[in-house]
CSV table of C-alpha atoms in Angstrom, one decimal:
chain,number,residue,atom,x,y,z
A,25,UNK,CA,-1.6,-2.5,-14.5
A,26,UNK,CA,-5.3,-3.2,-14.2
A,27,UNK,CA,-5.5,-1.8,-10.7
A,28,UNK,CA,-6.4,-5.3,-9.3
A,29,UNK,CA,-3.8,-6.8,-6.9
A,30,UNK,CA,-3.3,-10.5,-6.2
A,31,UNK,CA,-1.6,-12.0,-3.1
A,32,UNK,CA,1.6,-12.5,-5.1
A,33,UNK,CA,1.7,-9.1,-6.7
A,34,UNK,CA,4.6,-6.8,-5.7
A,35,UNK,CA,3.1,-3.4,-5.0
A,36,UNK,CA,5.3,-0.3,-5.2
A,37,UNK,CA,4.7,3.4,-4.7
A,38,UNK,CA,4.7,5.3,-8.0
A,39,UNK,CA,7.4,7.8,-8.8
A,40,UNK,CA,6.5,11.2,-7.4
A,41,UNK,CA,3.9,9.9,-5.0
A,42,UNK,CA,4.7,10.5,-1.3
A,43,UNK,CA,3.3,10.2,2.1
A,44,UNK,CA,3.9,12.4,5.1
A,45,UNK,CA,2.7,13.3,8.5
A,46,UNK,CA,0.8,16.5,9.0
A,47,UNK,CA,0.1,16.8,12.7
A,48,UNK,CA,-1.8,13.7,13.8
A,49,UNK,CA,-2.7,12.9,10.2
A,50,UNK,CA,-0.9,11.0,7.5
A,51,UNK,CA,-1.5,12.3,4.0
A,52,UNK,CA,-0.7,10.8,0.6
A,53,UNK,CA,0.3,13.2,-2.2
A,54,UNK,CA,0.2,12.4,-5.9
A,55,UNK,CA,3.1,13.4,-8.2
A,56,UNK,CA,1.6,16.9,-8.6
A,57,UNK,CA,1.5,17.4,-4.8
A,58,UNK,CA,-2.3,17.2,-4.5
A,59,UNK,CA,-3.4,15.7,-1.2
A,60,UNK,CA,-5.5,12.6,-2.0
A,61,UNK,CA,-6.2,10.7,1.2
A,62,UNK,CA,-5.7,10.7,4.9
A,63,UNK,CA,-4.7,7.3,6.3
A,64,UNK,CA,-5.2,5.3,9.4
A,65,UNK,CA,-2.2,3.5,11.1
A,66,UNK,CA,-2.7,0.2,9.3
A,67,UNK,CA,-3.0,1.9,5.9
A,68,UNK,CA,0.1,3.9,6.6
A,69,UNK,CA,2.0,0.7,7.3
A,70,UNK,CA,0.7,-0.9,4.0
A,71,UNK,CA,1.9,2.2,2.2
A,72,UNK,CA,5.3,2.1,3.9
A,73,UNK,CA,5.8,-1.6,3.1
A,74,UNK,CA,4.8,-1.2,-0.6
A,75,UNK,CA,8.2,-0.7,-2.0
A,76,UNK,CA,8.3,-3.5,-4.6
A,77,UNK,CA,10.4,-5.8,-2.5
A,78,UNK,CA,7.5,-7.7,-0.9
A,79,UNK,CA,4.4,-9.4,-2.2
A,80,UNK,CA,1.0,-8.1,-1.1
A,81,UNK,CA,0.7,-11.3,1.0
A,82,UNK,CA,4.0,-10.5,2.8
A,83,UNK,CA,2.8,-6.9,3.4
A,84,UNK,CA,-0.4,-8.2,4.9
A,85,UNK,CA,1.5,-10.7,7.1
A,86,UNK,CA,3.7,-7.9,8.5
A,87,UNK,CA,0.7,-5.7,9.2
A,88,UNK,CA,-1.3,-8.5,10.8
A,89,UNK,CA,1.6,-9.4,13.1
A,90,UNK,CA,2.4,-5.8,14.0
A,91,UNK,CA,-1.3,-4.9,14.8
A,92,UNK,CA,-2.3,-8.4,16.2
A,93,UNK,CA,-4.9,-8.9,13.5
A,94,UNK,CA,-6.2,-11.8,11.5
A,95,UNK,CA,-4.0,-12.3,8.5
A,96,UNK,CA,-6.8,-13.5,6.2
A,97,UNK,CA,-8.8,-10.3,6.9
A,98,UNK,CA,-5.8,-8.1,6.6
A,99,UNK,CA,-4.9,-9.7,3.3
A,100,UNK,CA,-8.4,-9.0,1.9
A,101,UNK,CA,-8.2,-5.4,3.2
A,102,UNK,CA,-4.7,-4.9,1.8
A,103,UNK,CA,-5.6,-6.1,-1.7
A,104,UNK,CA,-8.6,-3.8,-1.7
A,105,UNK,CA,-6.6,-0.8,-0.5
A,106,UNK,CA,-3.8,-1.5,-3.0
A,107,UNK,CA,-6.3,-1.6,-5.8
A,108,UNK,CA,-7.8,1.7,-4.6
A,109,UNK,CA,-4.4,3.3,-4.5
A,110,UNK,CA,-3.7,2.0,-8.0
A,111,UNK,CA,-6.9,3.5,-9.4
A,112,UNK,CA,-5.8,6.8,-7.8
A,113,UNK,CA,-2.4,6.6,-9.6
A,114,UNK,CA,-0.4,6.3,-6.3
A,115,UNK,CA,0.9,2.7,-6.6
A,116,UNK,CA,1.5,0.1,-9.3
A,117,UNK,CA,2.8,-3.5,-9.5
A,118,UNK,CA,6.5,-4.1,-10.0
A,119,UNK,CA,6.6,-6.2,-13.1
A,120,UNK,CA,10.2,-7.5,-12.7
A,121,UNK,CA,11.0,-8.6,-9.2
A,122,UNK,CA,14.7,-8.2,-8.4
């Protein structure tokens, strides 16, 4: 995986990566349990929806609908965020879609 997501990519959380609430914050943990990033509400939803069953476009459409945002802008932001997560080793692209 190059770390660059396209609208039809199927993002999924990597094995061992996890997210959890800590008070008012949401933190991502890598496989070694290191805290890597705090997330805002839309980023949390992208993380939750990135389970390999949806395309990045479908993830963006859900987020745009749930947060009453422009889908084109959300898709752009989603692709950038997924690429950032891939570079951090937290997410990859499902190669074989079931």
